GROMACS .gro file of C-alpha atoms in nm:
model
  369
    1UNK     CA    1   3.839   5.274  -2.423
    2UNK     CA    2   3.583   5.008  -2.434
    3UNK     CA    3   3.933   4.737  -2.542
    4UNK     CA    4   4.141   4.844  -2.324
    5UNK     CA    5   3.892   4.826  -2.033
    6UNK     CA    6   3.738   4.429  -2.068
    7UNK     CA    7   4.082   4.311  -2.171
    8UNK     CA    8   4.238   4.435  -1.844
    9UNK     CA    9   3.918   4.245  -1.688
   10UNK     CA   10   4.031   3.948  -1.858
   11UNK     CA   11   4.393   3.990  -1.761
   12UNK     CA   12   4.269   4.026  -1.363
   13UNK     CA   13   4.048   3.711  -1.388
   14UNK     CA   14   4.253   3.486  -1.535
   15UNK     CA   15   4.512   3.644  -1.261
   16UNK     CA   16   4.330   3.563  -0.959
   17UNK     CA   17   4.098   3.324  -1.020
   18UNK     CA   18   4.199   2.930  -0.988
   19UNK     CA   19   4.328   2.734  -1.325
   20UNK     CA   20   3.927   2.585  -1.397
   21UNK     CA   21   3.744   2.848  -1.250
   22UNK     CA   22   3.599   2.967  -1.588
   23UNK     CA   23   3.367   2.792  -1.906
   24UNK     CA   24   3.428   2.716  -2.207
   25UNK     CA   25   3.223   2.721  -2.489
   26UNK     CA   26   3.241   2.616  -2.780
   27UNK     CA   27   3.155   2.781  -3.108
   28UNK     CA   28   3.035   2.522  -3.409
   29UNK     CA   29   3.205   2.380  -3.694
   30UNK     CA   30   3.525   2.369  -3.571
   31UNK     CA   31   3.664   2.651  -3.810
   32UNK     CA   32   4.088   2.718  -3.696
   33UNK     CA   33   4.117   3.039  -3.590
   34UNK     CA   34   4.281   3.273  -3.798
   35UNK     CA   35   4.602   3.398  -3.778
   36UNK     CA   36   4.949   3.523  -3.924
   37UNK     CA   37   5.088   3.256  -4.170
   38UNK     CA   38   5.391   2.984  -4.008
   39UNK     CA   39   5.692   3.142  -4.033
   40UNK     CA   40   5.981   2.910  -3.852
   41UNK     CA   41   6.145   3.065  -3.555
   42UNK     CA   42   6.511   3.070  -3.555
   43UNK     CA   43   6.653   2.765  -3.342
   44UNK     CA   44   6.967   2.776  -3.166
   45UNK     CA   45   7.322   2.715  -3.281
   46UNK     CA   46   7.375   2.393  -3.467
   47UNK     CA   47   7.620   2.149  -3.223
   48UNK     CA   48   7.884   1.919  -3.472
   49UNK     CA   49   7.784   1.609  -3.607
   50UNK     CA   50   7.850   1.326  -3.334
   51UNK     CA   51   8.102   1.069  -3.443
   52UNK     CA   52   7.859   0.797  -3.591
   53UNK     CA   53   8.123   0.492  -3.453
   54UNK     CA   54   8.017   0.688  -3.076
   55UNK     CA   55   7.674   0.752  -3.142
   56UNK     CA   56   7.612   0.352  -3.228
   57UNK     CA   57   7.830   0.323  -2.901
   58UNK     CA   58   7.599   0.507  -2.696
   59UNK     CA   59   7.268   0.388  -2.815
   60UNK     CA   60   7.337   0.048  -2.747
   61UNK     CA   61   7.464   0.167  -2.375
   62UNK     CA   62   7.077   0.334  -2.402
   63UNK     CA   63   6.943   0.008  -2.429
   64UNK     CA   64   7.112  -0.143  -2.185
   65UNK     CA   65   7.016   0.129  -1.930
   66UNK     CA   66   6.639   0.074  -2.014
   67UNK     CA   67   6.689  -0.306  -1.953
   68UNK     CA   68   6.859  -0.212  -1.616
   69UNK     CA   69   6.505   0.043  -1.533
   70UNK     CA   70   6.289  -0.253  -1.635
   71UNK     CA   71   6.433  -0.499  -1.405
   72UNK     CA   72   6.411  -0.263  -1.138
   73UNK     CA   73   6.013  -0.156  -1.227
   74UNK     CA   74   5.831  -0.461  -1.304
   75UNK     CA   75   5.866  -0.657  -0.917
   76UNK     CA   76   5.709  -0.307  -0.812
   77UNK     CA   77   5.432  -0.326  -1.115
   78UNK     CA   78   5.067  -0.366  -0.968
   79UNK     CA   79   5.172  -0.372  -0.630
   80UNK     CA   80   4.981  -0.305  -0.356
   81UNK     CA   81   5.006   0.071  -0.354
   82UNK     CA   82   5.086   0.054   0.056
   83UNK     CA   83   5.464  -0.106  -0.047
   84UNK     CA   84   5.533   0.148  -0.304
   85UNK     CA   85   5.630   0.349  -0.047
   86UNK     CA   86   5.461   0.737  -0.198
   87UNK     CA   87   5.581   1.053  -0.160
   88UNK     CA   88   5.488   1.343  -0.297
   89UNK     CA   89   5.653   1.566  -0.431
   90UNK     CA   90   5.594   1.991  -0.433
   91UNK     CA   91   5.686   2.197  -0.640
   92UNK     CA   92   5.611   2.584  -0.687
   93UNK     CA   93   5.488   2.800  -0.996
   94UNK     CA   94   5.412   2.494  -1.183
   95UNK     CA   95   5.057   2.408  -1.280
   96UNK     CA   96   4.799   2.242  -1.086
   97UNK     CA   97   4.871   1.894  -1.202
   98UNK     CA   98   5.301   1.912  -1.196
   99UNK     CA   99   5.222   2.065  -0.838
  100UNK     CA  100   5.176   1.775  -0.672
  101UNK     CA  101   5.302   1.438  -0.859
  102UNK     CA  102   5.438   1.119  -0.657
  103UNK     CA  103   5.695   0.961  -0.666
  104UNK     CA  104   5.745   0.593  -0.588
  105UNK     CA  105   6.000   0.307  -0.535
  106UNK     CA  106   5.996   0.214  -0.837
  107UNK     CA  107   6.077   0.559  -0.964
  108UNK     CA  108   6.347   0.607  -0.779
  109UNK     CA  109   6.524   0.263  -0.760
  110UNK     CA  110   6.514   0.274  -1.146
  111UNK     CA  111   6.731   0.617  -1.190
  112UNK     CA  112   6.929   0.535  -0.949
  113UNK     CA  113   7.030   0.170  -1.088
  114UNK     CA  114   7.082   0.370  -1.453
  115UNK     CA  115   7.273   0.701  -1.245
  116UNK     CA  116   7.575   0.371  -1.144
  117UNK     CA  117   7.568   0.292  -1.468
  118UNK     CA  118   7.660   0.569  -1.611
  119UNK     CA  119   7.901   0.667  -1.329
  120UNK     CA  120   8.083   0.329  -1.428
  121UNK     CA  121   8.058   0.336  -1.801
  122UNK     CA  122   8.083   0.710  -1.830
  123UNK     CA  123   8.235   0.935  -1.543
  124UNK     CA  124   8.306   1.257  -1.786
  125UNK     CA  125   7.903   1.228  -1.906
  126UNK     CA  126   7.645   1.513  -1.749
  127UNK     CA  127   7.370   1.320  -1.630
  128UNK     CA  128   7.033   1.525  -1.532
  129UNK     CA  129   6.781   1.321  -1.392
  130UNK     CA  130   6.378   1.369  -1.299
  131UNK     CA  131   6.506   1.199  -0.931
  132UNK     CA  132   6.817   1.278  -0.829
  133UNK     CA  133   6.931   1.665  -0.996
  134UNK     CA  134   7.186   1.685  -1.223
  135UNK     CA  135   7.533   1.682  -1.247
  136UNK     CA  136   7.764   1.801  -1.485
  137UNK     CA  137   7.564   1.941  -1.706
  138UNK     CA  138   7.820   2.134  -1.951
  139UNK     CA  139   7.933   1.794  -2.055
  140UNK     CA  140   7.941   1.740  -2.469
  141UNK     CA  141   7.743   1.441  -2.356
  142UNK     CA  142   7.470   1.477  -2.109
  143UNK     CA  143   7.228   1.128  -1.987
  144UNK     CA  144   6.874   1.308  -1.923
  145UNK     CA  145   6.635   1.037  -1.751
  146UNK     CA  146   6.295   0.980  -1.658
  147UNK     CA  147   6.234   0.675  -1.486
  148UNK     CA  148   5.874   0.676  -1.459
  149UNK     CA  149   5.670   0.915  -1.708
  150UNK     CA  150   5.314   0.890  -1.548
  151UNK     CA  151   5.418   0.725  -1.259
  152UNK     CA  152   4.988   0.829  -1.215
  153UNK     CA  153   4.937   0.563  -1.441
  154UNK     CA  154   5.205   0.279  -1.250
  155UNK     CA  155   5.015   0.361  -0.952
  156UNK     CA  156   4.726   0.238  -1.008
  157UNK     CA  157   4.816  -0.013  -1.246
  158UNK     CA  158   4.748   0.120  -1.585
  159UNK     CA  159   5.002   0.040  -1.854
  160UNK     CA  160   5.075   0.334  -1.965
  161UNK     CA  161   5.412   0.467  -1.857
  162UNK     CA  162   5.735   0.514  -2.024
  163UNK     CA  163   6.106   0.483  -1.918
  164UNK     CA  164   6.277   0.768  -2.055
  165UNK     CA  165   6.625   0.789  -2.120
  166UNK     CA  166   6.766   1.054  -2.330
  167UNK     CA  167   7.146   1.167  -2.506
  168UNK     CA  168   7.199   1.463  -2.534
  169UNK     CA  169   7.501   1.630  -2.757
  170UNK     CA  170   7.629   1.954  -2.692
  171UNK     CA  171   7.272   2.062  -2.585
  172UNK     CA  172   7.078   1.841  -2.857
  173UNK     CA  173   6.938   1.543  -2.833
  174UNK     CA  174   7.051   1.275  -3.063
  175UNK     CA  175   6.950   0.939  -2.851
  176UNK     CA  176   6.605   0.908  -2.742
  177UNK     CA  177   6.449   0.577  -2.621
  178UNK     CA  178   6.057   0.574  -2.465
  179UNK     CA  179   6.071   0.196  -2.309
  180UNK     CA  180   5.671   0.055  -2.203
  181UNK     CA  181   5.799  -0.286  -1.939
  182UNK     CA  182   5.513  -0.408  -1.943
  183UNK     CA  183   5.391  -0.446  -2.297
  184UNK     CA  184   5.761  -0.511  -2.360
  185UNK     CA  185   5.773  -0.210  -2.618
  186UNK     CA  186   6.083   0.001  -2.710
  187UNK     CA  187   6.120   0.273  -2.947
  188UNK     CA  188   6.414   0.333  -2.995
  189UNK     CA  189   6.572   0.714  -3.168
  190UNK     CA  190   6.891   0.776  -3.313
  191UNK     CA  191   6.953   1.115  -3.489
  192UNK     CA  192   7.016   1.044  -3.849
  193UNK     CA  193   6.842   0.729  -3.830
  194UNK     CA  194   6.517   0.589  -3.873
  195UNK     CA  195   6.302   0.498  -3.609
  196UNK     CA  196   6.239   0.095  -3.445
  197UNK     CA  197   6.023   0.002  -3.194
  198UNK     CA  198   6.102  -0.361  -3.083
  199UNK     CA  199   6.341  -0.399  -3.399
  200UNK     CA  200   6.130  -0.294  -3.658
  201UNK     CA  201   6.160   0.107  -3.838
  202UNK     CA  202   5.813   0.280  -3.872
  203UNK     CA  203   5.675   0.596  -3.969
  204UNK     CA  204   5.407   0.878  -3.903
  205UNK     CA  205   5.103   0.792  -4.067
  206UNK     CA  206   4.945   1.087  -4.014
  207UNK     CA  207   4.554   1.298  -4.124
  208UNK     CA  208   4.645   1.592  -4.371
  209UNK     CA  209   4.462   1.857  -4.145
  210UNK     CA  210   4.403   1.939  -3.771
  211UNK     CA  211   4.004   1.899  -3.830
  212UNK     CA  212   4.041   1.571  -3.931
  213UNK     CA  213   4.317   1.472  -3.551
  214UNK     CA  214   4.319   1.305  -3.311
  215UNK     CA  215   4.535   1.462  -3.053
  216UNK     CA  216   4.598   1.331  -2.667
  217UNK     CA  217   4.754   1.546  -2.433
  218UNK     CA  218   4.806   1.379  -2.099
  219UNK     CA  219   4.507   1.731  -1.863
  220UNK     CA  220   4.450   1.958  -1.939
  221UNK     CA  221   4.517   2.083  -1.569
  222UNK     CA  222   4.896   2.074  -1.691
  223UNK     CA  223   4.793   2.427  -1.849
  224UNK     CA  224   4.751   2.725  -1.674
  225UNK     CA  225   4.549   3.096  -1.757
  226UNK     CA  226   4.642   3.232  -2.138
  227UNK     CA  227   4.811   2.805  -2.237
  228UNK     CA  228   4.414   2.664  -2.128
  229UNK     CA  229   4.344   2.917  -2.402
  230UNK     CA  230   4.556   2.801  -2.666
  231UNK     CA  231   4.483   2.392  -2.565
  232UNK     CA  232   4.098   2.537  -2.543
  233UNK     CA  233   4.191   2.619  -2.941
  234UNK     CA  234   4.332   2.306  -3.032
  235UNK     CA  235   4.078   2.084  -2.873
  236UNK     CA  236   3.824   2.251  -3.068
  237UNK     CA  237   4.031   2.225  -3.374
  238UNK     CA  238   4.083   1.868  -3.352
  239UNK     CA  239   3.880   1.522  -3.453
  240UNK     CA  240   3.925   1.416  -3.045
  241UNK     CA  241   4.074   1.534  -2.800
  242UNK     CA  242   4.258   1.222  -2.579
  243UNK     CA  243   4.399   1.266  -2.235
  244UNK     CA  244   4.649   0.982  -1.974
  245UNK     CA  245   4.876   0.822  -2.185
  246UNK     CA  246   5.242   1.053  -2.065
  247UNK     CA  247   5.516   0.972  -2.315
  248UNK     CA  248   5.358   0.661  -2.454
  249UNK     CA  249   5.092   0.921  -2.671
  250UNK     CA  250   5.468   1.065  -2.857
  251UNK     CA  251   5.502   0.693  -2.889
  252UNK     CA  252   5.131   0.646  -3.051
  253UNK     CA  253   5.232   0.949  -3.321
  254UNK     CA  254   5.576   0.775  -3.368
  255UNK     CA  255   5.382   0.477  -3.488
  256UNK     CA  256   5.145   0.624  -3.698
  257UNK     CA  257   4.834   0.545  -3.455
  258UNK     CA  258   4.751   0.931  -3.394
  259UNK     CA  259   4.835   1.230  -3.520
  260UNK     CA  260   4.925   1.533  -3.265
  261UNK     CA  261   5.019   1.638  -2.895
  262UNK     CA  262   5.014   1.921  -2.730
  263UNK     CA  263   5.157   1.949  -2.360
  264UNK     CA  264   5.317   2.269  -2.146
  265UNK     CA  265   5.481   2.275  -1.767
  266UNK     CA  266   5.710   1.960  -1.857
  267UNK     CA  267   6.080   1.958  -1.741
  268UNK     CA  268   6.340   1.857  -1.921
  269UNK     CA  269   6.356   1.498  -1.856
  270UNK     CA  270   6.016   1.499  -2.016
  271UNK     CA  271   6.084   1.567  -2.339
  272UNK     CA  272   6.433   1.498  -2.386
  273UNK     CA  273   6.406   1.161  -2.543
  274UNK     CA  274   6.140   1.188  -2.798
  275UNK     CA  275   6.262   1.405  -2.984
  276UNK     CA  276   6.481   1.181  -3.202
  277UNK     CA  277   6.236   0.914  -3.141
  278UNK     CA  278   5.944   1.122  -3.382
  279UNK     CA  279   6.196   1.349  -3.560
  280UNK     CA  280   6.310   0.952  -3.716
  281UNK     CA  281   6.020   0.891  -3.776
  282UNK     CA  282   5.915   1.128  -3.996
  283UNK     CA  283   5.734   1.380  -3.741
  284UNK     CA  284   5.832   1.680  -3.607
  285UNK     CA  285   5.856   1.782  -3.279
  286UNK     CA  286   5.917   2.138  -3.107
  287UNK     CA  287   5.817   2.422  -2.832
  288UNK     CA  288   5.493   2.613  -2.927
  289UNK     CA  289   5.672   2.911  -3.059
  290UNK     CA  290   5.893   2.661  -3.320
  291UNK     CA  291   6.229   2.606  -3.160
  292UNK     CA  292   6.385   2.306  -3.110
  293UNK     CA  293   6.322   2.165  -2.806
  294UNK     CA  294   6.737   2.143  -2.663
  295UNK     CA  295   6.887   2.219  -2.346
  296UNK     CA  296   6.983   2.551  -2.418
  297UNK     CA  297   6.580   2.675  -2.509
  298UNK     CA  298   6.476   2.514  -2.223
  299UNK     CA  299   6.384   2.767  -1.992
  300UNK     CA  300   6.250   3.002  -2.323
  301UNK     CA  301   6.022   2.706  -2.364
  302UNK     CA  302   5.930   2.635  -2.051
  303UNK     CA  303   5.736   2.275  -2.116
  304UNK     CA  304   5.557   2.418  -2.393
  305UNK     CA  305   5.612   2.100  -2.642
  306UNK     CA  306   5.385   1.974  -2.899
  307UNK     CA  307   5.430   1.714  -3.173
  308UNK     CA  308   5.270   1.630  -3.493
  309UNK     CA  309   5.306   1.304  -3.720
  310UNK     CA  310   5.339   1.556  -4.050
  311UNK     CA  311   5.517   1.902  -4.103
  312UNK     CA  312   5.134   2.041  -4.187
  313UNK     CA  313   4.984   1.990  -3.893
  314UNK     CA  314   5.268   2.134  -3.683
  315UNK     CA  315   5.241   2.450  -3.916
  316UNK     CA  316   4.850   2.452  -3.821
  317UNK     CA  317   4.910   2.362  -3.475
  318UNK     CA  318   5.155   2.660  -3.453
  319UNK     CA  319   4.943   2.901  -3.585
  320UNK     CA  320   4.698   2.831  -3.254
  321UNK     CA  321   5.024   2.771  -3.014
  322UNK     CA  322   5.140   3.103  -3.140
  323UNK     CA  323   4.827   3.369  -3.031
  324UNK     CA  324   4.856   3.595  -2.739
  325UNK     CA  325   4.459   3.619  -2.677
  326UNK     CA  326   4.494   3.834  -2.485
  327UNK     CA  327   4.694   4.080  -2.654
  328UNK     CA  328   4.553   4.409  -2.715
  329UNK     CA  329   4.713   4.607  -2.930
  330UNK     CA  330   4.431   4.794  -3.056
  331UNK     CA  331   4.242   4.526  -3.046
  332UNK     CA  332   3.939   4.351  -2.855
  333UNK     CA  333   4.081   4.010  -2.678
  334UNK     CA  334   3.758   3.920  -2.664
  335UNK     CA  335   3.694   3.940  -3.073
  336UNK     CA  336   4.045   3.752  -3.116
  337UNK     CA  337   3.872   3.443  -2.891
  338UNK     CA  338   3.601   3.477  -3.086
  339UNK     CA  339   3.786   3.402  -3.394
  340UNK     CA  340   3.943   3.141  -3.265
  341UNK     CA  341   3.577   2.959  -3.225
  342UNK     CA  342   3.542   2.988  -2.844
  343UNK     CA  343   3.363   3.209  -2.620
  344UNK     CA  344   3.437   3.262  -2.298
  345UNK     CA  345   3.217   3.302  -2.003
  346UNK     CA  346   3.244   3.334  -1.595
  347UNK     CA  347   3.109   2.989  -1.523
  348UNK     CA  348   2.903   3.059  -1.193
  349UNK     CA  349   2.898   2.734  -1.023
  350UNK     CA  350   3.277   2.742  -1.028
  351UNK     CA  351   3.412   3.097  -0.994
  352UNK     CA  352   3.237   3.361  -0.786
  353UNK     CA  353   3.085   3.621  -1.017
  354UNK     CA  354   3.154   3.934  -0.891
  355UNK     CA  355   3.487   4.159  -0.932
  356UNK     CA  356   3.570   4.493  -0.802
  357UNK     CA  357   3.141   4.479  -0.676
  358UNK     CA  358   3.093   4.413  -1.037
  359UNK     CA  359   2.913   4.117  -1.223
  360UNK     CA  360   3.135   4.008  -1.476
  361UNK     CA  361   2.919   3.847  -1.716
  362UNK     CA  362   2.694   4.132  -1.720
  363UNK     CA  363   2.948   4.352  -1.779
  364UNK     CA  364   3.051   4.153  -2.072
  365UNK     CA  365   2.633   4.133  -2.179
  366UNK     CA  366   2.653   4.511  -2.076
  367UNK     CA  367   2.886   4.596  -2.416
  368UNK     CA  368   2.691   4.424  -2.651
  369UNK     CA  369   3.032   4.166  -2.640
   0.00000   0.00000   0.00000
């Protein structure tokens, strides 16, 4: 009875309060939560292998697309903000961070230029772009474009954005480019080949366990409700959480400078290019259930992405990210959250502490939890 009441109470609070309406009090020692052993889930059906000659041709073309995007973006770099023709895209059913995102003249010009090249060179290929939508998504070959991943960084003069170019074969990313035009850095991943950064092969260099790991996320505001609880557990499990690098964080994992990236609520264009880059450098990347990041799995994955420098880190991360912090199953949700070294209490500076005439904190205290 007590278990069911408290679990229901927590679910109501999560449903009706804003994302930032709780304070999270970390418990000491950074002990990892208890969970069942890691078991890989079934992935999407394997696609047939693309012809290596065609793959090489398309990888060269992908670099041409990235070159074209550079030509459109650089003239606007660190321009006066009023000259960027900024607009805000409003999207419903997204996180606080993603529901209102900026777009600039540079974003649109870069994607339009890339789309024109694709239509001219490969008119039978599909295109899935952030700014101008989707055509022929059922084609065997589909280009996925994010002209500026990290537009907030671009607008504010921070060179931690990137152009993402990916090519999918039967729904699976087989070519990926992360291009940082200001720093003149380019990571190129091709399925079955070593990833290269500016022409030089690179490898991940991850630590052995999460408690030693450096973790990136673009913003804590991209996590909602149960995802926020899981992210809080991840943040507590690692050595240091970092914020604000967008796609550049994944490039840093591929190059061996950090260990983990955890994000949620991403679009297909936000992560497809990252897959060949990470995998070709020895890293691993999937959704929070261990599924491959493919066109087919996008709706199930819901933009929840975890990338790690090695399989051991991924196993630990998935043990946390697969937990349901509010599942009942006869076990009090708060007890599981305590096992995760996170204690949830209302923050009276940001949340109305009354629910149905009862102070939530007093109920928890009265029940000895």
